[in-house]
Amino acid sequence: MERAAAAGPRPGAPSQPIKNVLPLTEDSPPGVPTDAPAWVTSLKTELPSELELSEEQRLQISKELVDLQITTLRLREQHETEIFELKSEVLRLENRVLELELQGDRAAAAKTDPGHLQAFAQELEQKVRGQEPCNHHTLQLQGEMKWTLEQHGARQQALETRVAALGQQLQGAQEEARMAGQRLAAQAVVLSTCQGQLRQAEAENARLQLQLKKMNEEYSIRLQRYSRALVEYADGTSQAPTAEALRTFLETTLGDIRAAHHSREQQLARAARVYRKRLADLSRRHEELLGAHRNLEAESWAQIRQKLRDFYHDTQAKLERERAELLVRATKAEAQLSELQEYVDQHLGRYKQEILRLRKLVDPGGPHLHPSLSAQGPAAANQSSDKLGAQLFRPAGRPPHRPASGCH
């Protein structure tokens, strides 16, 4: 009956799958399917030519037809999915009915045969003893999962602290790079100023050298003129000039030349000292700028930034991989633990109560069942024993297991 009820149509669901909309043929009018009623076709033929559908309207109708087909396919898939789920539910209920029938047959055979009751009790005791390692394994899994979660939390906290420290170091390095860039810009301005002063000093030196050359030429011309004047003076007089007069004239001329050369030497010495001082200052500043620029190369800073960026990305990727692995392990451990706990809750207490009940049935002189359980029947007694076993053998801190409706 359940199978027939599941196979029948559900309320609100279509009794048959909706067929796809048929494509239009060449002979049928636009926008009207081939299987349309006769009045629709006649109405379409009676329309005037001015009211014929435009290309945009045809495209709109085609789009609506495609949407309708998609909706139909979606409804069909949903209907098939629901039918599959209902069939699966029916099969599961049939399996449960078969299990209950087998358990009923075993219980009936146990009531009629005391030897079979003893064998069944021994079998249940063996199953209970086999469940003890499973319970120990469950506790071990609980401890391992707790330790894994603690390790994951500690490692994640340490890695977050490390990432924060690396971020602070990166910010410090960026701040130092910015300050170094500012210092480098200031030193570049100073270097440009010094280069301008050097060019001015070189221009001044060239001007002084040109002036010296002109003065030397002027002094040589004056000396030649003095020599010619002396020769003309000596030739023009009737008598030779006296030695005293020539000596006086020559000493006066040489004195003028010496005074001019001495003043020029002093002027050039002062210019040379100033030039050497400026050149020394410029050389010192140039060496300082070269040293600073050598330590703060743009390529080196680019390499440092690239290394820091690569290290940050590698560390982040490693942390993400470790986090994903730990989450997968924790999920698997939780799933395995829940399965084992559910298995223990379902079977261990029931085995204990079944053993006690079978021992009471085998031993006539032993304590009897509670009158209320005897009056309710074996099914109610089994359910009560299941609940009692689940309460007795349930681990601490876990809510009582509630079986799904229709399964127990």
Tab-separated table of C-alpha atoms in Angstrom, residues 106-351:
chain	number	residue	atom	x	y	z
A	106	ARG	CA	13.851	-13.719	16.219
A	107	ALA	CA	11.943	-12.591	19.298
A	108	ALA	CA	9.215	-15.213	18.684
A	109	ALA	CA	11.826	-17.932	18.222
A	110	ALA	CA	13.596	-16.766	21.378
A	111	LYS	CA	10.376	-17.000	23.401
A	112	THR	CA	9.728	-20.568	22.246
A	113	ASP	CA	13.337	-21.890	22.516
A	114	PRO	CA	15.328	-21.230	25.772
A	115	GLY	CA	18.548	-22.517	24.181
A	116	HIS	CA	18.164	-20.055	21.374
A	117	LEU	CA	17.656	-17.332	23.992
A	118	GLN	CA	20.959	-18.252	25.639
A	119	ALA	CA	22.778	-18.247	22.279
A	120	PHE	CA	21.223	-14.922	21.388
A	121	ALA	CA	22.235	-13.521	24.790
A	122	GLN	CA	25.817	-14.707	24.242
A	123	GLU	CA	25.815	-13.151	20.789
A	124	LEU	CA	24.607	-9.855	22.222
A	125	GLU	CA	27.289	-10.008	24.939
A	126	GLN	CA	29.936	-10.511	22.254
A	127	LYS	CA	28.571	-7.521	20.363
A	128	VAL	CA	28.673	-5.421	23.533
A	129	ARG	CA	32.269	-6.485	24.172
A	130	GLY	CA	33.041	-5.599	20.562
A	131	GLN	CA	31.519	-2.160	21.109
A	132	GLU	CA	33.842	-1.385	24.046
A	133	PRO	CA	36.910	-0.790	21.782
A	134	CYS	CA	34.657	1.321	19.581
A	135	ASN	CA	33.719	3.439	22.599
A	136	HIS	CA	37.406	3.721	23.529
A	137	HIS	CA	38.189	4.697	19.948
A	138	THR	CA	35.434	7.312	20.141
A	139	LEU	CA	36.954	8.830	23.271
A	140	GLN	CA	40.358	8.731	21.614
A	141	LEU	CA	38.943	10.509	18.578
A	142	GLN	CA	37.357	13.121	20.836
A	143	GLY	CA	40.703	13.766	22.518
A	144	GLU	CA	42.513	13.849	19.198
A	145	MET	CA	39.983	16.266	17.709
A	146	LYS	CA	40.213	18.528	20.770
A	147	TRP	CA	44.010	18.453	20.591
A	148	THR	CA	43.897	19.158	16.842
A	149	LEU	CA	41.587	22.124	17.361
A	150	GLU	CA	43.796	23.481	20.139
A	151	GLN	CA	46.901	23.052	17.976
A	152	HIS	CA	45.127	24.708	15.072
A	153	GLY	CA	44.062	27.648	17.253
A	154	ALA	CA	47.553	28.070	18.724
A	155	ARG	CA	49.219	27.806	15.318
A	156	GLN	CA	46.734	30.204	13.751
A	157	GLN	CA	47.258	32.704	16.584
A	158	ALA	CA	51.049	32.414	16.236
A	159	LEU	CA	50.831	32.850	12.481
A	160	GLU	CA	48.530	35.858	12.866
A	161	THR	CA	51.014	37.379	15.313
A	162	ARG	CA	53.832	36.701	12.877
A	163	VAL	CA	51.900	38.244	9.996
A	164	ALA	CA	51.149	41.320	12.129
A	165	ALA	CA	54.852	41.633	13.037
A	166	LEU	CA	55.818	41.263	9.382
A	167	GLY	CA	53.274	43.918	8.474
A	168	GLN	CA	54.775	46.274	11.045
A	169	GLN	CA	58.260	45.543	9.725
A	170	LEU	CA	57.046	46.204	6.193
A	171	GLN	CA	55.525	49.515	7.281
A	172	GLY	CA	58.777	50.444	9.028
A	173	ALA	CA	60.788	49.549	5.942
A	174	GLN	CA	58.439	51.593	3.774
A	175	GLU	CA	58.764	54.548	6.170
A	176	GLU	CA	62.557	54.260	6.117
A	177	ALA	CA	62.501	54.051	2.326
A	178	ARG	CA	60.323	57.156	2.174
A	179	MET	CA	62.642	59.085	4.522
A	180	ALA	CA	65.684	57.890	2.571
A	181	GLY	CA	64.028	59.047	-0.637
A	182	GLN	CA	63.411	62.462	0.924
A	183	ARG	CA	67.037	62.675	2.056
A	184	LEU	CA	68.182	61.596	-1.380
A	185	ALA	CA	66.014	64.275	-3.006
A	186	ALA	CA	67.449	66.935	-0.664
A	187	GLN	CA	70.985	65.765	-1.395
A	188	ALA	CA	70.199	65.814	-5.115
A	189	VAL	CA	69.127	69.457	-4.751
A	190	VAL	CA	72.371	70.229	-2.887
A	191	LEU	CA	74.347	68.407	-5.585
A	192	SER	CA	72.652	70.443	-8.284
A	193	THR	CA	73.486	73.655	-6.398
A	194	CYS	CA	77.105	72.576	-5.972
A	195	GLN	CA	77.353	71.724	-9.633
A	196	GLY	CA	76.060	75.196	-10.466
A	197	GLN	CA	78.643	76.771	-8.159
A	198	LEU	CA	81.352	74.615	-9.752
A	199	ARG	CA	80.345	75.799	-13.194
A	200	GLN	CA	80.439	79.408	-11.949
A	201	ALA	CA	83.938	78.870	-10.492
A	202	GLU	CA	85.122	77.319	-13.738
A	203	ALA	CA	83.744	80.296	-15.674
A	204	GLU	CA	85.479	82.713	-13.249
A	205	ASN	CA	88.746	80.806	-13.622
A	206	ALA	CA	88.492	80.939	-17.404
A	207	ARG	CA	87.811	84.671	-17.232
A	208	LEU	CA	90.834	85.232	-14.983
A	209	GLN	CA	93.048	83.140	-17.231
A	210	LEU	CA	91.950	85.213	-20.220
A	211	GLN	CA	92.618	88.422	-18.287
A	212	LEU	CA	96.099	87.157	-17.339
A	213	LYS	CA	96.830	86.379	-20.962
A	214	LYS	CA	95.748	89.846	-22.014
A	215	MET	CA	97.863	91.493	-19.308
A	216	ASN	CA	100.920	89.448	-20.302
A	217	GLU	CA	100.491	90.537	-23.893
A	218	GLU	CA	100.042	94.131	-22.729
A	219	TYR	CA	103.224	93.994	-20.588
A	220	SER	CA	105.219	92.484	-23.444
A	221	ILE	CA	104.030	95.247	-25.762
A	222	ARG	CA	104.928	97.890	-23.187
A	223	LEU	CA	108.386	96.333	-22.717
A	224	GLN	CA	108.999	96.394	-26.458
A	225	ARG	CA	107.848	99.989	-26.594
A	226	TYR	CA	110.183	100.934	-23.737
A	227	SER	CA	113.069	99.190	-25.489
A	228	ARG	CA	112.433	101.070	-28.744
A	229	ALA	CA	112.097	104.339	-26.856
A	230	LEU	CA	115.418	103.672	-25.179
A	231	VAL	CA	117.103	102.909	-28.497
A	232	GLU	CA	115.617	106.006	-30.085
A	233	TYR	CA	116.699	108.103	-27.133
A	234	ALA	CA	120.224	106.766	-27.389
A	235	ASP	CA	120.376	107.334	-31.159
A	236	GLY	CA	118.771	110.751	-31.077
A	237	THR	CA	121.210	112.458	-28.782
A	238	SER	CA	124.503	113.778	-30.117
A	239	GLN	CA	126.393	112.265	-27.324
A	240	ALA	CA	125.957	108.838	-25.719
A	241	PRO	CA	123.807	108.821	-22.636
A	242	THR	CA	125.480	108.462	-19.410
A	243	ALA	CA	125.424	105.162	-17.580
A	244	GLU	CA	123.702	106.739	-14.594
A	245	ALA	CA	120.815	107.991	-16.716
A	246	LEU	CA	120.393	104.615	-18.446
A	247	ARG	CA	120.524	102.788	-15.135
A	248	THR	CA	117.893	105.091	-13.673
A	249	PHE	CA	115.620	104.652	-16.680
A	250	LEU	CA	116.002	100.863	-16.689
A	251	GLU	CA	115.437	100.567	-12.942
A	252	THR	CA	112.297	102.676	-13.210
A	253	THR	CA	110.987	100.516	-16.036
A	254	LEU	CA	111.842	97.255	-14.249
A	255	GLY	CA	110.267	98.560	-11.054
A	256	ASP	CA	107.024	99.248	-12.870
A	257	ILE	CA	107.109	95.791	-14.425
A	258	ARG	CA	107.861	94.113	-11.057
A	259	ALA	CA	105.063	96.032	-9.322
A	260	ALA	CA	102.592	95.028	-12.014
A	261	HIS	CA	103.695	91.379	-11.880
A	262	HIS	CA	103.580	91.351	-8.051
A	263	SER	CA	100.044	92.726	-7.952
A	264	ARG	CA	99.017	90.211	-10.588
A	265	GLU	CA	100.616	87.350	-8.670
A	266	GLN	CA	98.785	88.357	-5.502
A	267	GLN	CA	95.489	88.561	-7.381
A	268	LEU	CA	96.011	85.132	-8.980
A	269	ALA	CA	97.075	83.614	-5.631
A	270	ARG	CA	93.883	84.847	-3.982
A	271	ALA	CA	91.784	83.509	-6.859
A	272	ALA	CA	93.619	80.158	-6.716
A	273	ARG	CA	93.038	79.825	-2.953
A	274	VAL	CA	89.340	80.585	-3.341
A	275	TYR	CA	89.119	78.140	-6.248
A	276	ARG	CA	90.908	75.371	-4.282
A	277	LYS	CA	88.592	75.893	-1.315
A	278	ARG	CA	85.479	75.693	-3.494
A	279	LEU	CA	86.844	72.674	-5.306
A	280	ALA	CA	87.585	70.901	-2.004
A	281	ASP	CA	84.060	71.628	-0.723
A	282	LEU	CA	82.499	70.425	-3.959
A	283	SER	CA	84.630	67.266	-3.946
A	284	ARG	CA	83.649	66.505	-0.344
A	285	ARG	CA	79.941	67.020	-1.041
A	286	HIS	CA	80.209	64.982	-4.206
A	287	GLU	CA	81.781	62.063	-2.301
A	288	GLU	CA	79.054	62.239	0.347
A	289	LEU	CA	76.332	62.191	-2.287
A	290	LEU	CA	77.984	59.304	-4.103
A	291	GLY	CA	78.168	57.309	-0.846
A	292	ALA	CA	74.521	58.002	0.009
A	293	HIS	CA	73.410	57.234	-3.521
A	294	ARG	CA	75.440	54.026	-3.548
A	295	ASN	CA	73.716	52.814	-0.370
A	296	LEU	CA	70.248	53.757	-1.579
A	297	GLU	CA	70.089	52.485	-5.121
A	298	ALA	CA	66.647	52.366	-6.641
A	299	GLU	CA	67.165	48.809	-7.833
A	300	SER	CA	68.156	47.634	-4.362
A	301	TRP	CA	64.999	49.147	-2.861
A	302	ALA	CA	62.920	47.569	-5.615
A	303	GLN	CA	64.519	44.201	-4.837
A	304	ILE	CA	63.829	44.636	-1.107
A	305	ARG	CA	60.186	45.481	-1.790
A	306	GLN	CA	59.860	42.514	-4.136
A	307	LYS	CA	61.393	40.168	-1.556
A	308	LEU	CA	59.088	41.465	1.181
A	309	ARG	CA	56.078	41.122	-1.121
A	310	ASP	CA	57.052	37.569	-2.117
A	311	PHE	CA	57.641	36.598	1.498
A	312	TYR	CA	54.271	38.028	2.510
A	313	HIS	CA	52.421	36.214	-0.289
A	314	ASP	CA	54.261	32.918	0.363
A	315	THR	CA	53.529	33.121	4.083
A	316	GLN	CA	49.873	33.915	3.449
A	317	ALA	CA	49.532	31.042	0.967
A	318	LYS	CA	51.206	28.650	3.419
A	319	LEU	CA	48.884	29.777	6.203
A	320	GLU	CA	45.844	29.294	3.979
A	321	ARG	CA	46.979	25.779	3.012
A	322	GLU	CA	47.602	24.800	6.630
A	323	ARG	CA	44.260	26.263	7.651
A	324	ALA	CA	42.448	24.358	4.892
A	325	GLU	CA	44.204	21.095	5.843
A	326	LEU	CA	43.347	21.559	9.524
A	327	LEU	CA	39.730	22.353	8.688
A	328	VAL	CA	39.486	19.231	6.529
A	329	ARG	CA	40.999	17.090	9.287
A	330	ALA	CA	38.701	18.598	11.896
A	331	THR	CA	35.656	18.060	9.669
A	332	LYS	CA	36.594	14.425	9.028
A	333	ALA	CA	37.201	13.825	12.730
A	334	GLU	CA	33.865	15.398	13.650
A	335	ALA	CA	32.035	13.322	11.036
A	336	GLN	CA	33.707	10.105	12.186
A	337	LEU	CA	33.037	10.954	15.815
A	338	SER	CA	29.380	11.722	15.156
A	339	GLU	CA	28.966	8.438	13.241
A	340	LEU	CA	30.578	6.402	16.012
A	341	GLN	CA	28.609	8.208	18.696
A	342	GLU	CA	25.363	7.670	16.821
A	343	TYR	CA	26.184	3.994	16.357
A	344	VAL	CA	26.979	3.589	20.040
A	345	ASP	CA	23.812	5.439	21.077
A	346	GLN	CA	21.699	3.293	18.795
A	347	HIS	CA	23.060	-0.157	19.653
A	348	LEU	CA	24.980	-0.288	22.924
A	349	GLY	CA	22.138	0.506	25.318
A	350	ARG	CA	19.733	-1.669	23.380
A	351	TYR	CA	22.166	-4.604	23.561
